[in-house]
Structures are given as structure tokens and as C-alpha cells.
PDB file of C-alpha atoms in Angstrom:
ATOM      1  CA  UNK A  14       0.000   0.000   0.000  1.00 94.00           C
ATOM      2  CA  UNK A  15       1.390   3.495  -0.802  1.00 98.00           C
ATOM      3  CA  UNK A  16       1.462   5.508   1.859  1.00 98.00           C
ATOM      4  CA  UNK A  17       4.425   7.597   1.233  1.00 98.00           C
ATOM      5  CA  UNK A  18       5.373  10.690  -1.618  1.00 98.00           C
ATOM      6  CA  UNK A  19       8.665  11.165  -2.662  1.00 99.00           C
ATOM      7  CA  UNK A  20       8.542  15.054  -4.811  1.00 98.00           C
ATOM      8  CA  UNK A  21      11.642  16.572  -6.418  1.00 98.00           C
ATOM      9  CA  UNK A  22      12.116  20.113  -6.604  1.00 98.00           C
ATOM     10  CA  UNK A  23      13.212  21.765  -9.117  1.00 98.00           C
ATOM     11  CA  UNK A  24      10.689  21.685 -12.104  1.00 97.00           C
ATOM     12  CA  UNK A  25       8.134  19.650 -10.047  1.00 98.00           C
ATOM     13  CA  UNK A  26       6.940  21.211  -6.750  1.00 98.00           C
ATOM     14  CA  UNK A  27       9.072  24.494  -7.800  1.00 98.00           C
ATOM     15  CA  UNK A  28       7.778  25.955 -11.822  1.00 97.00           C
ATOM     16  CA  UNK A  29      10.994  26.259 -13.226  1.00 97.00           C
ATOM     17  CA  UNK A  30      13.392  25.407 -15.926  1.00 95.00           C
ATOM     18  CA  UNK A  31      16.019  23.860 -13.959  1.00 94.00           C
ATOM     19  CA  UNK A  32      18.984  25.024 -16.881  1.00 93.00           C
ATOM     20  CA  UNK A  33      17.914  28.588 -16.503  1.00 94.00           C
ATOM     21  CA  UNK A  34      17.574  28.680 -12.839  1.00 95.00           C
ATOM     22  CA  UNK A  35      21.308  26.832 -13.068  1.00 95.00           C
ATOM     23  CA  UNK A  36      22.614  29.699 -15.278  1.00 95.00           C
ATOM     24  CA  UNK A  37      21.428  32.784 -12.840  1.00 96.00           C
ATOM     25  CA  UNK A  38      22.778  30.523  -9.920  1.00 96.00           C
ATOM     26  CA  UNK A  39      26.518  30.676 -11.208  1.00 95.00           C
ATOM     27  CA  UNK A  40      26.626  34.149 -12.810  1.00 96.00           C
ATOM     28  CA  UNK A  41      25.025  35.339  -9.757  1.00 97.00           C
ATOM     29  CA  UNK A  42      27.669  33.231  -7.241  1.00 96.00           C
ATOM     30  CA  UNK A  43      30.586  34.209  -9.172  1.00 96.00           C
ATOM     31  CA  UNK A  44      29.806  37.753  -9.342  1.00 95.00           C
ATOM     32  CA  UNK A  45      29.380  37.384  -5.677  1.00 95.00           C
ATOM     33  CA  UNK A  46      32.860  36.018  -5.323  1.00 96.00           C
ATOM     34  CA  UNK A  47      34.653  37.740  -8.230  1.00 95.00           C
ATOM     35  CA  UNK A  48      36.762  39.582  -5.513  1.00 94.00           C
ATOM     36  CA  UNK A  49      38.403  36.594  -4.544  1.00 94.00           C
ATOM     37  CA  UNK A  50      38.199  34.300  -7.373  1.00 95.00           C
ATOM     38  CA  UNK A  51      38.485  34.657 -11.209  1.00 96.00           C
ATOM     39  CA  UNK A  52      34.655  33.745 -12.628  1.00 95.00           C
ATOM     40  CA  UNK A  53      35.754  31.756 -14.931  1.00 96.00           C
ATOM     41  CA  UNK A  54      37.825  30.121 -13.314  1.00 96.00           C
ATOM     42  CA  UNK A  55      35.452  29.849 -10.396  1.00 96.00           C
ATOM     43  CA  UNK A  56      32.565  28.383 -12.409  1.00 96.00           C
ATOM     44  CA  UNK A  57      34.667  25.458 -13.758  1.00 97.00           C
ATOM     45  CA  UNK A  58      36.338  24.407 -10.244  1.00 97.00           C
ATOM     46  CA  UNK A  59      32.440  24.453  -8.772  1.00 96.00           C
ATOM     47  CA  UNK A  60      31.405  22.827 -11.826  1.00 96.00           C
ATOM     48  CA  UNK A  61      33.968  20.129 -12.133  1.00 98.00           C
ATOM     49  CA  UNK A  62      33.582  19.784  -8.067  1.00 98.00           C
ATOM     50  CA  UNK A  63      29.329  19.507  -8.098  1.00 97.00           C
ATOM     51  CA  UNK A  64      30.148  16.608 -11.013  1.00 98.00           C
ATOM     52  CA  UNK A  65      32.983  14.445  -8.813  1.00 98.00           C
ATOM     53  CA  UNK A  66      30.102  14.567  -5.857  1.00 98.00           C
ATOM     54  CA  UNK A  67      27.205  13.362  -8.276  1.00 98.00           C
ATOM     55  CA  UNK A  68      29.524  10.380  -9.058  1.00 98.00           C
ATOM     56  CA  UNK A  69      30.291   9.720  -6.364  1.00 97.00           C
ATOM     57  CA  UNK A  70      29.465   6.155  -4.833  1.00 97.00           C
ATOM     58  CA  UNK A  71      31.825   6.048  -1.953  1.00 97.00           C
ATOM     59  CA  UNK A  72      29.353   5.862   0.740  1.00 97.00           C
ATOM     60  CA  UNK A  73      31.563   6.978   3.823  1.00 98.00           C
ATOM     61  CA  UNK A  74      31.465  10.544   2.630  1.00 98.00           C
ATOM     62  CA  UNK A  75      28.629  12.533   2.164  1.00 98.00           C
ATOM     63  CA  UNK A  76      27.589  14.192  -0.710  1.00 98.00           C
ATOM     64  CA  UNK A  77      29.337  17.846   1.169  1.00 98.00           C
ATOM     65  CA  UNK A  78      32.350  15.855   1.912  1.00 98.00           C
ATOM     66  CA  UNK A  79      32.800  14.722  -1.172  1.00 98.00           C
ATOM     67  CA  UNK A  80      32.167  18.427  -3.125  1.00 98.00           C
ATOM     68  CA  UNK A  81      35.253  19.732  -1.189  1.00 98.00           C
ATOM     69  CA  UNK A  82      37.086  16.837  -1.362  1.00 97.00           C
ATOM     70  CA  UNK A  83      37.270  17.436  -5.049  1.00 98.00           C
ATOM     71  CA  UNK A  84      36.954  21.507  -5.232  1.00 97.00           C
ATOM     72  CA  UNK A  85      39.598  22.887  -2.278  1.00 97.00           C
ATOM     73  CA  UNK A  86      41.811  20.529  -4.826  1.00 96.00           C
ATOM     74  CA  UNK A  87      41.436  23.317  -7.211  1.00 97.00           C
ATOM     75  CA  UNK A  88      40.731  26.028  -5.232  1.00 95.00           C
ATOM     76  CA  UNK A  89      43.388  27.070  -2.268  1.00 89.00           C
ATOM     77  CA  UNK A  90      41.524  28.801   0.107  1.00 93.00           C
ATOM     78  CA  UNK A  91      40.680  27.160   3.865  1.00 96.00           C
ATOM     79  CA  UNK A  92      37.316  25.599   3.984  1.00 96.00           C
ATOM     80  CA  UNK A  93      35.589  27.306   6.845  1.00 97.00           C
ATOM     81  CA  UNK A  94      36.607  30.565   4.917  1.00 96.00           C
ATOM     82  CA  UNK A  95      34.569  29.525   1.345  1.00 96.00           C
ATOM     83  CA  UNK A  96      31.753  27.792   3.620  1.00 97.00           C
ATOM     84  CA  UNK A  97      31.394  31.497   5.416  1.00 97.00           C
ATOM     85  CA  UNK A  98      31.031  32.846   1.820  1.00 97.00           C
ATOM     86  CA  UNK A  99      28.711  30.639   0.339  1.00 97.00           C
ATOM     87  CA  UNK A 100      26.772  31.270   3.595  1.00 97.00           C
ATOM     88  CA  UNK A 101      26.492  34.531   2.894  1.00 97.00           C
ATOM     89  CA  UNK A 102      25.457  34.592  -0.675  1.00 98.00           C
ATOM     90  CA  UNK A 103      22.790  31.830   0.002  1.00 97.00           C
ATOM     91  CA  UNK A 104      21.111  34.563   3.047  1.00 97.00           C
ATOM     92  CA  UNK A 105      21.933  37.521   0.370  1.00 97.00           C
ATOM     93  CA  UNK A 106      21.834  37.138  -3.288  1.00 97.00           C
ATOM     94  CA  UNK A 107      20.457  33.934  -3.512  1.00 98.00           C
ATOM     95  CA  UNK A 108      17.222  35.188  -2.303  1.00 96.00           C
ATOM     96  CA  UNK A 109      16.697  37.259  -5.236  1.00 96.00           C
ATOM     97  CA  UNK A 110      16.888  34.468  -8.057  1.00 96.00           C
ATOM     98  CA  UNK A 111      13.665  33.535  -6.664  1.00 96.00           C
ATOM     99  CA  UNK A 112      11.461  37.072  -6.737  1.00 94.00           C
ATOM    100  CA  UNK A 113      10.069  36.411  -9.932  1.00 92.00           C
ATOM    101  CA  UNK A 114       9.113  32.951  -9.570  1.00 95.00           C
ATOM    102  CA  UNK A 115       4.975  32.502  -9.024  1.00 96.00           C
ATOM    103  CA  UNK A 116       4.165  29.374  -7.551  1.00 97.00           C
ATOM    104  CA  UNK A 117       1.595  26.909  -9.102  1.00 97.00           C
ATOM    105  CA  UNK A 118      -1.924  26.962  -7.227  1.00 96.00           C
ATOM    106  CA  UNK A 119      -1.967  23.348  -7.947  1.00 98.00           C
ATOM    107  CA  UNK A 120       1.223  22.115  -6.115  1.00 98.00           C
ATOM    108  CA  UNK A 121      -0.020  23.427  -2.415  1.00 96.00           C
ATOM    109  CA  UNK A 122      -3.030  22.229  -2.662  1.00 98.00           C
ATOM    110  CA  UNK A 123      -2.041  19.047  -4.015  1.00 98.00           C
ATOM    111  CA  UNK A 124       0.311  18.529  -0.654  1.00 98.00           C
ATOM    112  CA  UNK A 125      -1.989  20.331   1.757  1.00 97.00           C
ATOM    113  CA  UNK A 126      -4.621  17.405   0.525  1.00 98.00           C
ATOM    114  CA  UNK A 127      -1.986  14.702   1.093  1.00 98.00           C
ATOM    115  CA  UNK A 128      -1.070  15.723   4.650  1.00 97.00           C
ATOM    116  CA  UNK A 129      -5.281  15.706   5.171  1.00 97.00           C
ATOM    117  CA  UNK A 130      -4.977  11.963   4.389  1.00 98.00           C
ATOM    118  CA  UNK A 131      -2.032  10.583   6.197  1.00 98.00           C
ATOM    119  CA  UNK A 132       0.464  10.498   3.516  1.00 98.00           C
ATOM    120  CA  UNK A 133       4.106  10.878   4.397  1.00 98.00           C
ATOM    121  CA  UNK A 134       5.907  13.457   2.459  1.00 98.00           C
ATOM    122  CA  UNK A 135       9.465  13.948   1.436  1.00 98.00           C
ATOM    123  CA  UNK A 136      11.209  16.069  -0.321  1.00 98.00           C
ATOM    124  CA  UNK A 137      13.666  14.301  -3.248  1.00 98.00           C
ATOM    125  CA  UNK A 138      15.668  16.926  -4.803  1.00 98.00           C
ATOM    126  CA  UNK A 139      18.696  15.772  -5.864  1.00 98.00           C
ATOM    127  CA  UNK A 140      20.958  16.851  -2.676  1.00 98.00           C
ATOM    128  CA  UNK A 141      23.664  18.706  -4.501  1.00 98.00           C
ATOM    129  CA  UNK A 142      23.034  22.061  -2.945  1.00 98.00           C
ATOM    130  CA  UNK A 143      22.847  23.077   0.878  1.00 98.00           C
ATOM    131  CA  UNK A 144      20.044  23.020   2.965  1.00 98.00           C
ATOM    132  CA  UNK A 145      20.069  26.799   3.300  1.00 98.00           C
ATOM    133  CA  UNK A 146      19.285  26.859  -0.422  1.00 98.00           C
ATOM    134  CA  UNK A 147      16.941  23.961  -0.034  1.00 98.00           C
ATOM    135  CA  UNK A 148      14.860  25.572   2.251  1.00 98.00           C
ATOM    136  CA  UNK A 149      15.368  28.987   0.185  1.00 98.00           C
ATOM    137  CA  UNK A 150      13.892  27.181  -3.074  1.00 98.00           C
ATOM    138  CA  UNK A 151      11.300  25.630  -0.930  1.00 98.00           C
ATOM    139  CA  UNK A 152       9.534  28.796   0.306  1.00 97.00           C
ATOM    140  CA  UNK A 153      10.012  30.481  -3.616  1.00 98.00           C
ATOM    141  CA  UNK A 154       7.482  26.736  -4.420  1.00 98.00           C
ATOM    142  CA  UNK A 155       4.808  28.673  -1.714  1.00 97.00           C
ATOM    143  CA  UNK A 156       5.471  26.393   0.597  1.00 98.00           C
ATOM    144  CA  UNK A 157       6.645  25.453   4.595  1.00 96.00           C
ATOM    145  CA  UNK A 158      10.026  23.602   5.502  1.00 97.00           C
ATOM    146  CA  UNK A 159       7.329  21.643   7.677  1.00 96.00           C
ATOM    147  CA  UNK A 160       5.558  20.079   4.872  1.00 96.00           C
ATOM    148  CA  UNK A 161       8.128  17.503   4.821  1.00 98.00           C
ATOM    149  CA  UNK A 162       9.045  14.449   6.687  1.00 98.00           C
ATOM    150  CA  UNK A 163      12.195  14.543   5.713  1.00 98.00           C
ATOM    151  CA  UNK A 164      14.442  16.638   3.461  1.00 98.00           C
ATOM    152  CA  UNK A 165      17.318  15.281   1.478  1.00 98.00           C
ATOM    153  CA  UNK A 166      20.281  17.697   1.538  1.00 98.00           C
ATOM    154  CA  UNK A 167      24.123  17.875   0.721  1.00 98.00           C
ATOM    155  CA  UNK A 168      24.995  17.146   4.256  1.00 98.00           C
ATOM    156  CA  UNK A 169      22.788  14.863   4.709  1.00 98.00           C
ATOM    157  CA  UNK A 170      23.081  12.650   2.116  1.00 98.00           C
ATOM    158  CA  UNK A 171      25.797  10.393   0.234  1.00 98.00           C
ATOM    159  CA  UNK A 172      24.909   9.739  -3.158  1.00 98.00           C
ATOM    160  CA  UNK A 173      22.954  11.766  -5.770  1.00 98.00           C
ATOM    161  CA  UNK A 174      20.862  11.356  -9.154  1.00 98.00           C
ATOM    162  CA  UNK A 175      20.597   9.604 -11.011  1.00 97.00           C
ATOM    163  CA  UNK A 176      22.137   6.898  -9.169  1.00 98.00           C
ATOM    164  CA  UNK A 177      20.269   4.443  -7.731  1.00 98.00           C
ATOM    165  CA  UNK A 178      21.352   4.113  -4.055  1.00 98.00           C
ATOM    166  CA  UNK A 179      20.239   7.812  -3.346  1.00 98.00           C
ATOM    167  CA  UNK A 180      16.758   5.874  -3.543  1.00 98.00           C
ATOM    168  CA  UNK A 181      17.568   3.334  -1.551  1.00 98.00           C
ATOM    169  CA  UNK A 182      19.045   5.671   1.195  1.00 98.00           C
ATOM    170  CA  UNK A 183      16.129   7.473   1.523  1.00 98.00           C
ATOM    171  CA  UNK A 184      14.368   4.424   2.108  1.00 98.00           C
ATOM    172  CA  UNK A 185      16.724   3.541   4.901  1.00 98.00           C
ATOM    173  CA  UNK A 186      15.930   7.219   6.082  1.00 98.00           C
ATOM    174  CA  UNK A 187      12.358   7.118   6.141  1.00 98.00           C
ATOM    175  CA  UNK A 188      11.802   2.913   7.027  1.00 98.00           C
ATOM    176  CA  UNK A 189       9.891   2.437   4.163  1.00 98.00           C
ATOM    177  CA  UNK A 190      10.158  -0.007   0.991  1.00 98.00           C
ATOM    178  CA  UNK A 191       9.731   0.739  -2.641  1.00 98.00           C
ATOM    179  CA  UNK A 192       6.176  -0.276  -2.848  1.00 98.00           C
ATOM    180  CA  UNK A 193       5.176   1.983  -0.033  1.00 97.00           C
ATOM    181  CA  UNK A 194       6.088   5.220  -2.543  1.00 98.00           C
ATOM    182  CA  UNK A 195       5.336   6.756  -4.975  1.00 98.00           C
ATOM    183  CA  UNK A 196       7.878   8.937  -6.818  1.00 98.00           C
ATOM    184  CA  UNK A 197       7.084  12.361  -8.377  1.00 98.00           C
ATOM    185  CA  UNK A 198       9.131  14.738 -10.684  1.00 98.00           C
ATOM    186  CA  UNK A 199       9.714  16.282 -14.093  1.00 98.00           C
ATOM    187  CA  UNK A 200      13.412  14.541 -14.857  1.00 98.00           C
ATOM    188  CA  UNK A 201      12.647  11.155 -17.011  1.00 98.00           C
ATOM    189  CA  UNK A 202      16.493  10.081 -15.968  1.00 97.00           C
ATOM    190  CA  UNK A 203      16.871  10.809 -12.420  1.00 98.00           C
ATOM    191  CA  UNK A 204      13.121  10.342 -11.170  1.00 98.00           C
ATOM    192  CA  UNK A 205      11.664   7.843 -12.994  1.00 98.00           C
ATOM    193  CA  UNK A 206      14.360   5.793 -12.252  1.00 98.00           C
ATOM    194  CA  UNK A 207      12.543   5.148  -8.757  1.00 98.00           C
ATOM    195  CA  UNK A 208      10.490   2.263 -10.874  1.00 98.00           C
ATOM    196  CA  UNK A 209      13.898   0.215 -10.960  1.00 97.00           C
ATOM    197  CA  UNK A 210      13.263  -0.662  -6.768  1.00 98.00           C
ATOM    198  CA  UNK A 211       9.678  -0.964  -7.332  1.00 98.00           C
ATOM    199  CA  UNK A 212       8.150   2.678  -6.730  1.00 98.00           C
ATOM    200  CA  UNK A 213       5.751   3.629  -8.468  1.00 98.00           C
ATOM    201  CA  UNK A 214       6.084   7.521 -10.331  1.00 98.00           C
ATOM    202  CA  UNK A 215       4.266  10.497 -11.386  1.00 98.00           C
ATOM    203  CA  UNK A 216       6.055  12.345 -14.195  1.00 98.00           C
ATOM    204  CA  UNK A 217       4.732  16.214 -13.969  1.00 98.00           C
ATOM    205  CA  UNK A 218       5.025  17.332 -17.511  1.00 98.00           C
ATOM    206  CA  UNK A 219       4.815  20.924 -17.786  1.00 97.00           C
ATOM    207  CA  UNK A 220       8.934  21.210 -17.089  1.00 97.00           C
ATOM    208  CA  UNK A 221       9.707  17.927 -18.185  1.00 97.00           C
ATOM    209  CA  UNK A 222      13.402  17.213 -18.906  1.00 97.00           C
ATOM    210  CA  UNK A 223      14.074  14.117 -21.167  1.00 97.00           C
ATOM    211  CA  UNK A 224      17.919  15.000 -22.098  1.00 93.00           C
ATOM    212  CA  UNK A 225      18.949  11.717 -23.556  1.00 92.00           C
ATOM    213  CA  UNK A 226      15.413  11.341 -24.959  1.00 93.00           C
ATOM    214  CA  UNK A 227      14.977   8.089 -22.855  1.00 92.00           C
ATOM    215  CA  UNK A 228      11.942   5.817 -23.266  1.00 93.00           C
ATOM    216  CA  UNK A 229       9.671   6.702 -20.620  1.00 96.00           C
ATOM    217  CA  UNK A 230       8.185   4.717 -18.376  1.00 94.00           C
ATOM    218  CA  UNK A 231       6.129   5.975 -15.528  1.00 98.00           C
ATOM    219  CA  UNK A 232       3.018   4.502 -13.083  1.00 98.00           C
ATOM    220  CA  UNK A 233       1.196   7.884 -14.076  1.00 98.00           C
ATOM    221  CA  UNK A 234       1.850  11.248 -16.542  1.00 98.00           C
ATOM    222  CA  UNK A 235       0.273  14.378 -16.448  1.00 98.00           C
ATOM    223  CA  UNK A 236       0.068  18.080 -15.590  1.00 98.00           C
ATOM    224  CA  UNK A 237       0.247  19.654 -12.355  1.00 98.00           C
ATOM    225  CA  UNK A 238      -4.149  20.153 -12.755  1.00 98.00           C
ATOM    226  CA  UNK A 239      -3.975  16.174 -13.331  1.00 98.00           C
ATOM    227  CA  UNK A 240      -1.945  15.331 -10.979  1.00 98.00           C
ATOM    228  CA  UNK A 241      -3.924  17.374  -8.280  1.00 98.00           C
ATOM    229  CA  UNK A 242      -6.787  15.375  -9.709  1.00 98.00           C
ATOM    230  CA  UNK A 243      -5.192  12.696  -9.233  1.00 98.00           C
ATOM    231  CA  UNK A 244      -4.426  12.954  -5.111  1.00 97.00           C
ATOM    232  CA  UNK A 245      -8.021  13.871  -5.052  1.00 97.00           C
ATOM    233  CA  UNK A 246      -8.865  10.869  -5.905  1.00 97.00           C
ATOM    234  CA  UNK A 247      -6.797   8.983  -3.482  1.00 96.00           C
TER     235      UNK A 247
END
């Protein structure tokens, strides 16, 4: 019996183009930092260093461990140091990628009607970013850091999408099995990938991303109006 909804982010609960949202991130981080670092130079070490953590499958480190592992091997400057200024662009600048972004009517009722019912909810976006900019990104989607059971992060975590085992951690997280969830977002690769343990998956279309123009395969398919039909009919 399902009982349990897994949501990612970006492009699902949050009405954005993920690539876009990616560009204003950078040119807005290395602007930040262009005092200290050369942009260019900048963007390539975070880029290079966000890449080495989603491959990551050493599962002693977590997915934070494994970002600086690879980027202060690029970048000399102390840790606590760049942490302090990330810190302070994610309370700052970050904040004003999301001013323009209107969230959809369809996603908070959609949740609000699945805490009515029971349902455990958890929020799957792939955990390459803080949880300061988690929670950021969560409140430009209209909604509460309390909506969610549990909220997969860069220091919490150890693996990312599209790999499998970030599935089956949060599973370990949350005591649940595969056939207990249901897993919803607009990536074919990294969400619908759930299906491979045995979750079932919503695939919200309106940002869908299909890079590698996979087959797809999903439980369900729809737009955010279905798919709020569809939890009223739960």
C-alpha cells in the first residue's frame, strides 16, 4: 500500500526550468565572489567539483564531503573561509533568483490534501546544494520547511541522481520499501528511475526534462491540474 510521496524540486513542486535557474545561480555566485576568485575560473572548479560529488558512490562521505574533497583541490583557500562565503550569498543574493518565480496553485493544494490523508511526504531533490538553499527554493514553491518528513540535503546525504542508491538511502531514512512510494518529478532520468526498486512515479510534464530522450516509463503522466486530480482521488 502506498502511503508515502517522494517530490523533487526543481521543475516539479518548484515551476521552473532547472537550466535557466542553473545559469542565474553561477553568474550570480561568481559575481558574488569575483573579488576573490576569477569567474571563470570559479565556475569550472564548482562545476567540475558539483560533477565528482554526483559520481560519487563512496558511501563513507557525504555528498558535502565529497564536493570539497574534489573543489579545495582546485581552489586554495581554507574551507571554513569559502563555507562562510557561500553562507552569505545563500542569506543575500540567492534570495533574489527567486522574486520572480509565481508558484503553481496546484502544487499546495495538491500537498496540503496529502497531509489531510495521512500520507508521508518527502522532499527528493537531488541533494547537490545546501540546505540553506533547499529551504530557500522551498519557500520560492509557496510552501513550509514543515511540509516535509524529511528533506534530502548535501549534508545529509551520500549519493545523488541519477544513481540508484540515493533511492535506496532514503528508504533507509524514512523505514519504508519501494512499494510503499510513490515517486514524483519532471526529470525522465533521475526520477523515474525510482520504478527500478519498485516505486511507483508520477512524471509532472509541464517542465519535463528528457535529455537523452529516454523511453519513458512511468506509473502515471500528467500536468500539475492532473496530478492534483489525481491525489483527489486517493
Amino acid at each position: 500500500m502506498v502511503d508515502t510521496f517522494l517530490f523533487d524540486l526543481d521543475g516539479t513542486l518548484l515551476p521552473v526550468d532547472t537550466d535557466k535557474m542553473l545559469d542565474e545561480y553561477f553568474l550570480s555566485l561568481t559575481k558574488k565572489l569575483s573579488s576573490y576568485f576569477d569567474p571563470h575560473f570559479l565556475f569550472k572548479s564548482i562545476y567540475q567539483a558539483s560533477m565528482d560529488m554526483i559520481n560519487n558512490l563512496d558511501p563513507s562521505k557525504t555528498n558535502k564531503e565529497a564536493f570539497f574533497d574534489s573543489f579545495l583541490k582546485m581552489v586554495n583557500y581554507p574551507q571554513e573561509e569559502i563555507e562562510a562565503l557561500f553562507e552569505e550569498f545563500y542569506l543575500n543574493e540567492y534570495k533574489e533568483l527567486g522574486k520572480n518565480i509565481m508558484p503553481n496553485e496546484y502544487v499546495k493544494k495538491s500537498l496540503e490534501i496529502l497531509k489531510k490523508k495521512g500520507y508521508k511526504i518527502v522532499l527528493a531533490t537531488n541533494p547537490v546544494f545546501p540546505e540553506i538553499a533547499i529551504i530557500e527554493r522551498i519557500k520560492w514553491a509557496g510552501l513550509e520547511e514543515d511540509c516535509f518528513d524529511f528533506i534530502t540535503t548535501y549534508e545529509n546525504m551520500h549519493f545523488c541522481k541519477p544513481h540508484i542508491q540515493y533511492y535506496e538511502e532514503i528508504l533507509e531514512r524514512i523505514g519504508k520499501k519501494a512499494e510503499n512510494c510513490y515517486m514524483v518529478g519532471n526529470d525522465v532520468e533521475e526520477d523515474l528511475i525510482a520504478f527500478k526498486l519498485g516505486m511507483k512515479t508520477y512524471l509532472i510534464e509541464d517542465y519535463m526534462i528528457n535529455r537523452n530522450s529516454k523511453k519513458i516509463v512511468a506509473t502515471q503522466r500528467g500536468s500539475y491540474k492532473d496530478f492534483y486530480e489525481f491525489i483527489l482521488k486517493l
